[in-house]
Amino acid sequence: MAKDTKDLRDWLPTIAFFGGLEDATLTRVIGMLGEHHFERGAEVCKQGDAGRAMFIVRAGEVLVCRDDEAGVRRKFVRMGAGEFFGEMTLIDVQKRSATVIVEKPSVLYSLGNRDLYRLFQEDTQGYVMILQNLCRELSRRLRVTNQRLQAMASEVDEEDDRTLIRPAIKR
């Protein structure tokens, strides 16, 4: 199925990740996007696997989960149209941090790390704008996480000197 480029041209700028892009950059990015159709229950990506692309939900709904040390799957967040996931793979070489499962039949678009590198080579200004948008989104998500951790910490007995998280220090 061919991508509806007019629809994407109208829709993508409404998503924070693609905000502020010049028309030429937006056209270039649309040409890089892969379109994927998934049925309910399909696994889009799996925690621990190598990642090479991020995904944008065009239609449907996905569920982001993590398996804990005991192998129990914990549901983190539902994502619908206009939301995206897997963006960390565009900036680091770590394995996937979560599993994403399709809850409702979905249409997803992917943007790979090679695509982003090609954008860097062809359109540095557009590349920088996308990276700025990515940094803003990661910062926003970190702030939400901090608020949730603060709420969890307030539930811990004040006399208990344990903390919820210890910073990872590489030596």
C-alpha atoms as a printed R data frame, in Angstrom:
    type eleno elety resid chain resno      x       y      z
1   ATOM     1    CA   MET     A     1  0.000   0.000  0.000
2   ATOM     2    CA   ALA     A     2  1.426   3.373 -0.994
3   ATOM     3    CA   LYS     A     3  1.775   6.086  1.612
4   ATOM     4    CA   ASP     A     4 -0.740   8.908  1.409
5   ATOM     5    CA   THR     A     5  1.805  11.720  1.223
6   ATOM     6    CA   LYS     A     6 -0.810  14.506  1.358
7   ATOM     7    CA   ASP     A     7 -2.259  13.030  4.538
8   ATOM     8    CA   LEU     A     8  1.231  12.681  6.036
9   ATOM     9    CA   ARG     A     9  2.146  16.234  5.012
10  ATOM    10    CA   ASP     A    10 -0.886  17.513  6.941
11  ATOM    11    CA   TRP     A    11 -0.591  15.141  9.902
12  ATOM    12    CA   LEU     A    12  3.132  14.879 10.731
13  ATOM    13    CA   PRO     A    13  3.630  18.557 11.695
14  ATOM    14    CA   THR     A    14  0.983  18.072 14.418
15  ATOM    15    CA   ILE     A    15  3.347  15.618 16.156
16  ATOM    16    CA   ALA     A    16  6.012  17.175 18.383
17  ATOM    17    CA   PHE     A    17  8.781  15.078 16.827
18  ATOM    18    CA   PHE     A    18  8.147  16.641 13.392
19  ATOM    19    CA   GLY     A    19  7.191  20.157 14.489
20  ATOM    20    CA   GLY     A    20  8.850  23.134 12.821
21  ATOM    21    CA   LEU     A    21 10.239  21.268  9.812
22  ATOM    22    CA   GLU     A    22 10.644  23.115  6.535
23  ATOM    23    CA   ASP     A    23  8.566  21.772  3.616
24  ATOM    24    CA   ALA     A    24 11.614  20.287  1.878
25  ATOM    25    CA   THR     A    25 12.661  18.470  5.063
26  ATOM    26    CA   LEU     A    26  9.149  17.191  5.651
27  ATOM    27    CA   THR     A    27  9.021  15.862  2.077
28  ATOM    28    CA   ARG     A    28 12.386  14.166  2.566
29  ATOM    29    CA   VAL     A    29 11.270  12.576  5.870
30  ATOM    30    CA   ILE     A    30  7.987  11.335  4.374
31  ATOM    31    CA   GLY     A    31 10.011   9.577  1.687
32  ATOM    32    CA   MET     A    32 12.037   7.833  4.408
33  ATOM    33    CA   LEU     A    33  9.085   6.529  6.420
34  ATOM    34    CA   GLY     A    34  8.184   2.873  6.282
35  ATOM    35    CA   GLU     A    35  4.493   1.952  6.615
36  ATOM    36    CA   HIS     A    36  3.546  -1.089  8.704
37  ATOM    37    CA   HIS     A    37  0.190  -2.744  9.394
38  ATOM    38    CA   PHE     A    38 -0.227  -4.846 12.537
39  ATOM    39    CA   GLU     A    39 -3.066  -6.967 13.868
40  ATOM    40    CA   ARG     A    40 -4.053  -7.169 17.533
41  ATOM    41    CA   GLY     A    41 -1.519  -9.127 19.588
42  ATOM    42    CA   ALA     A    42  1.410  -8.519 17.236
43  ATOM    43    CA   GLU     A    43  4.739  -7.639 18.809
44  ATOM    44    CA   VAL     A    44  6.204  -4.507 17.213
45  ATOM    45    CA   CYS     A    45  9.481  -4.683 19.114
46  ATOM    46    CA   LYS     A    46 10.799  -6.711 22.026
47  ATOM    47    CA   GLN     A    47 12.654  -5.690 25.171
48  ATOM    48    CA   GLY     A    48 16.311  -6.691 24.869
49  ATOM    49    CA   ASP     A    49 16.377  -6.805 21.066
50  ATOM    50    CA   ALA     A    50 18.565  -4.509 18.995
51  ATOM    51    CA   GLY     A    51 16.635  -1.496 17.782
52  ATOM    52    CA   ARG     A    52 17.077   0.257 14.474
53  ATOM    53    CA   ALA     A    53 13.915   2.342 14.128
54  ATOM    54    CA   MET     A    54 11.378   4.389 16.011
55  ATOM    55    CA   PHE     A    55  7.643   4.129 15.313
56  ATOM    56    CA   ILE     A    56  4.820   6.652 15.000
57  ATOM    57    CA   VAL     A    57  1.250   5.461 15.578
58  ATOM    58    CA   ARG     A    58 -0.995   6.612 12.740
59  ATOM    59    CA   ALA     A    59 -4.032   4.535 13.710
60  ATOM    60    CA   GLY     A    60 -4.836   1.954 16.334
61  ATOM    61    CA   GLU     A    61 -3.358   1.451 19.765
62  ATOM    62    CA   VAL     A    62 -0.218  -0.130 21.179
63  ATOM    63    CA   LEU     A    63  0.821  -1.070 24.698
64  ATOM    64    CA   VAL     A    64  4.352  -0.449 25.995
65  ATOM    65    CA   CYS     A    65  5.418  -3.106 28.538
66  ATOM    66    CA   ARG     A    66  8.525  -4.193 30.424
67  ATOM    67    CA   ASP     A    67  9.347  -7.576 31.851
68  ATOM    68    CA   ASP     A    68 10.760  -7.355 35.372
69  ATOM    69    CA   GLU     A    69 13.547  -9.512 36.815
70  ATOM    70    CA   ALA     A    70 11.023 -12.242 37.701
71  ATOM    71    CA   GLY     A    71  9.689 -12.285 34.134
72  ATOM    72    CA   VAL     A    72  6.415 -10.572 35.044
73  ATOM    73    CA   ARG     A    73  5.204  -8.280 32.290
74  ATOM    74    CA   ARG     A    74  4.334  -4.789 33.539
75  ATOM    75    CA   LYS     A    75  2.170  -2.514 31.417
76  ATOM    76    CA   PHE     A    76  3.539   1.028 31.270
77  ATOM    77    CA   VAL     A    77  1.585   3.100 28.789
78  ATOM    78    CA   ARG     A    78 -0.969   2.916 25.996
79  ATOM    79    CA   MET     A    79 -0.220   4.915 22.883
80  ATOM    80    CA   GLY     A    80 -2.565   5.968 20.118
81  ATOM    81    CA   ALA     A    81 -2.566   8.050 16.981
82  ATOM    82    CA   GLY     A    82  0.087  10.770 16.983
83  ATOM    83    CA   GLU     A    83  2.247   9.188 19.664
84  ATOM    84    CA   PHE     A    84  5.643   7.616 19.040
85  ATOM    85    CA   PHE     A    85  7.982   5.131 20.660
86  ATOM    86    CA   GLY     A    86 11.394   3.596 20.140
87  ATOM    87    CA   GLU     A    87 13.034   6.992 19.700
88  ATOM    88    CA   MET     A    88 15.880   6.112 22.073
89  ATOM    89    CA   THR     A    89 17.273   3.766 19.425
90  ATOM    90    CA   LEU     A    90 17.938   6.811 17.243
91  ATOM    91    CA   ILE     A    91 20.397   8.235 19.777
92  ATOM    92    CA   ASP     A    92 22.005   5.292 21.534
93  ATOM    93    CA   VAL     A    93 23.127   1.774 20.737
94  ATOM    94    CA   GLN     A    94 21.411   0.112 23.683
95  ATOM    95    CA   LYS     A    95 18.981  -2.765 23.356
96  ATOM    96    CA   ARG     A    96 15.235  -2.073 23.351
97  ATOM    97    CA   SER     A    97 14.082  -1.042 26.819
98  ATOM    98    CA   ALA     A    98 10.512  -2.254 26.371
99  ATOM    99    CA   THR     A    99  8.228  -4.561 24.435
100 ATOM   100    CA   VAL     A   100  5.452  -2.973 22.386
101 ATOM   101    CA   ILE     A   101  2.341  -5.038 21.669
102 ATOM   102    CA   VAL     A   102 -0.553  -4.053 19.403
103 ATOM   103    CA   GLU     A   103 -3.828  -3.675 21.341
104 ATOM   104    CA   LYS     A   104 -5.984  -2.609 18.392
105 ATOM   105    CA   PRO     A   105 -5.177  -3.152 14.703
106 ATOM   106    CA   SER     A   106 -2.640  -0.462 13.915
107 ATOM   107    CA   VAL     A   107 -0.889   1.438 11.173
108 ATOM   108    CA   LEU     A   108  2.594   2.526 12.218
109 ATOM   109    CA   TYR     A   109  5.269   4.482 10.408
110 ATOM   110    CA   SER     A   110  8.929   3.810 11.091
111 ATOM   111    CA   LEU     A   111 11.975   6.024 10.842
112 ATOM   112    CA   GLY     A   112 15.303   4.216 11.074
113 ATOM   113    CA   ASN     A   113 18.633   5.355 12.439
114 ATOM   114    CA   ARG     A   114 20.099   5.016  8.924
115 ATOM   115    CA   ASP     A   115 17.353   7.305  7.632
116 ATOM   116    CA   LEU     A   116 18.240   9.860 10.279
117 ATOM   117    CA   TYR     A   117 21.916   9.613  9.317
118 ATOM   118    CA   ARG     A   118 20.979  10.151  5.674
119 ATOM   119    CA   LEU     A   119 18.988  13.219  6.731
120 ATOM   120    CA   PHE     A   120 22.092  14.495  8.528
121 ATOM   121    CA   GLN     A   121 24.078  14.119  5.300
122 ATOM   122    CA   GLU     A   122 21.432  15.696  3.041
123 ATOM   123    CA   ASP     A   123 19.736  18.279  5.263
124 ATOM   124    CA   THR     A   124 21.709  19.224  8.372
125 ATOM   125    CA   GLN     A   125 19.277  21.955  9.417
126 ATOM   126    CA   GLY     A   126 16.324  19.530  9.263
127 ATOM   127    CA   TYR     A   127 18.343  16.923 11.135
128 ATOM   128    CA   VAL     A   128 19.116  19.427 13.910
129 ATOM   129    CA   MET     A   129 15.429  20.378 14.184
130 ATOM   130    CA   ILE     A   130 14.424  16.733 14.554
131 ATOM   131    CA   LEU     A   131 17.113  16.195 17.202
132 ATOM   132    CA   GLN     A   132 15.906  19.275 19.089
133 ATOM   133    CA   ASN     A   133 12.361  17.931 18.960
134 ATOM   134    CA   LEU     A   134 13.590  14.544 20.145
135 ATOM   135    CA   CYS     A   135 15.478  16.129 23.054
136 ATOM   136    CA   ARG     A   136 12.392  18.136 24.040
137 ATOM   137    CA   GLU     A   137 10.255  14.995 24.045
138 ATOM   138    CA   LEU     A   138 12.784  12.999 26.060
139 ATOM   139    CA   SER     A   139 12.991  15.874 28.545
140 ATOM   140    CA   ARG     A   140  9.199  16.014 28.810
141 ATOM   141    CA   ARG     A   141  9.025  12.270 29.423
142 ATOM   142    CA   LEU     A   142 11.777  12.499 32.037
143 ATOM   143    CA   ARG     A   143  9.843  15.231 33.855
144 ATOM   144    CA   VAL     A   144  6.714  13.037 33.906
145 ATOM   145    CA   THR     A   145  8.803  10.157 35.251
146 ATOM   146    CA   ASN     A   146 10.271  12.428 37.934
147 ATOM   147    CA   GLN     A   147  6.759  13.445 39.012
148 ATOM   148    CA   ARG     A   148  5.717   9.800 39.255
149 ATOM   149    CA   LEU     A   149  8.835   8.936 41.245
150 ATOM   150    CA   GLN     A   150  8.144  11.849 43.567
151 ATOM   151    CA   ALA     A   151  4.610  10.552 44.142
152 ATOM   152    CA   MET     A   152  5.989   7.063 44.858
153 ATOM   153    CA   ALA     A   153  8.629   8.470 47.201
154 ATOM   154    CA   SER     A   154  6.000  10.358 49.172
155 ATOM   155    CA   GLU     A   155  4.349   7.010 49.879
156 ATOM   156    CA   VAL     A   156  7.564   5.627 51.414
157 ATOM   157    CA   ASP     A   157  7.842   6.028 55.182
158 ATOM   158    CA   GLU     A   158  9.699   9.274 55.910
159 ATOM   159    CA   GLU     A   159 11.866   7.512 58.498
160 ATOM   160    CA   ASP     A   160 13.021   4.995 55.924
161 ATOM   161    CA   ASP     A   161 16.319   6.227 54.497
162 ATOM   162    CA   ARG     A   162 16.145   4.063 51.379
163 ATOM   163    CA   THR     A   163 15.668   5.739 48.032
164 ATOM   164    CA   LEU     A   164 13.643   4.551 45.079
165 ATOM   165    CA   ILE     A   165 16.479   4.907 42.596
166 ATOM   166    CA   ARG     A   166 20.219   5.004 42.908
167 ATOM   167    CA   PRO     A   167 22.058   6.683 40.075
168 ATOM   168    CA   ALA     A   168 24.085   4.317 37.961
169 ATOM   169    CA   ILE     A   169 27.744   5.255 38.259
170 ATOM   170    CA   LYS     A   170 30.068   3.769 35.695
171 ATOM   171    CA   ARG     A   171 33.559   3.212 36.933
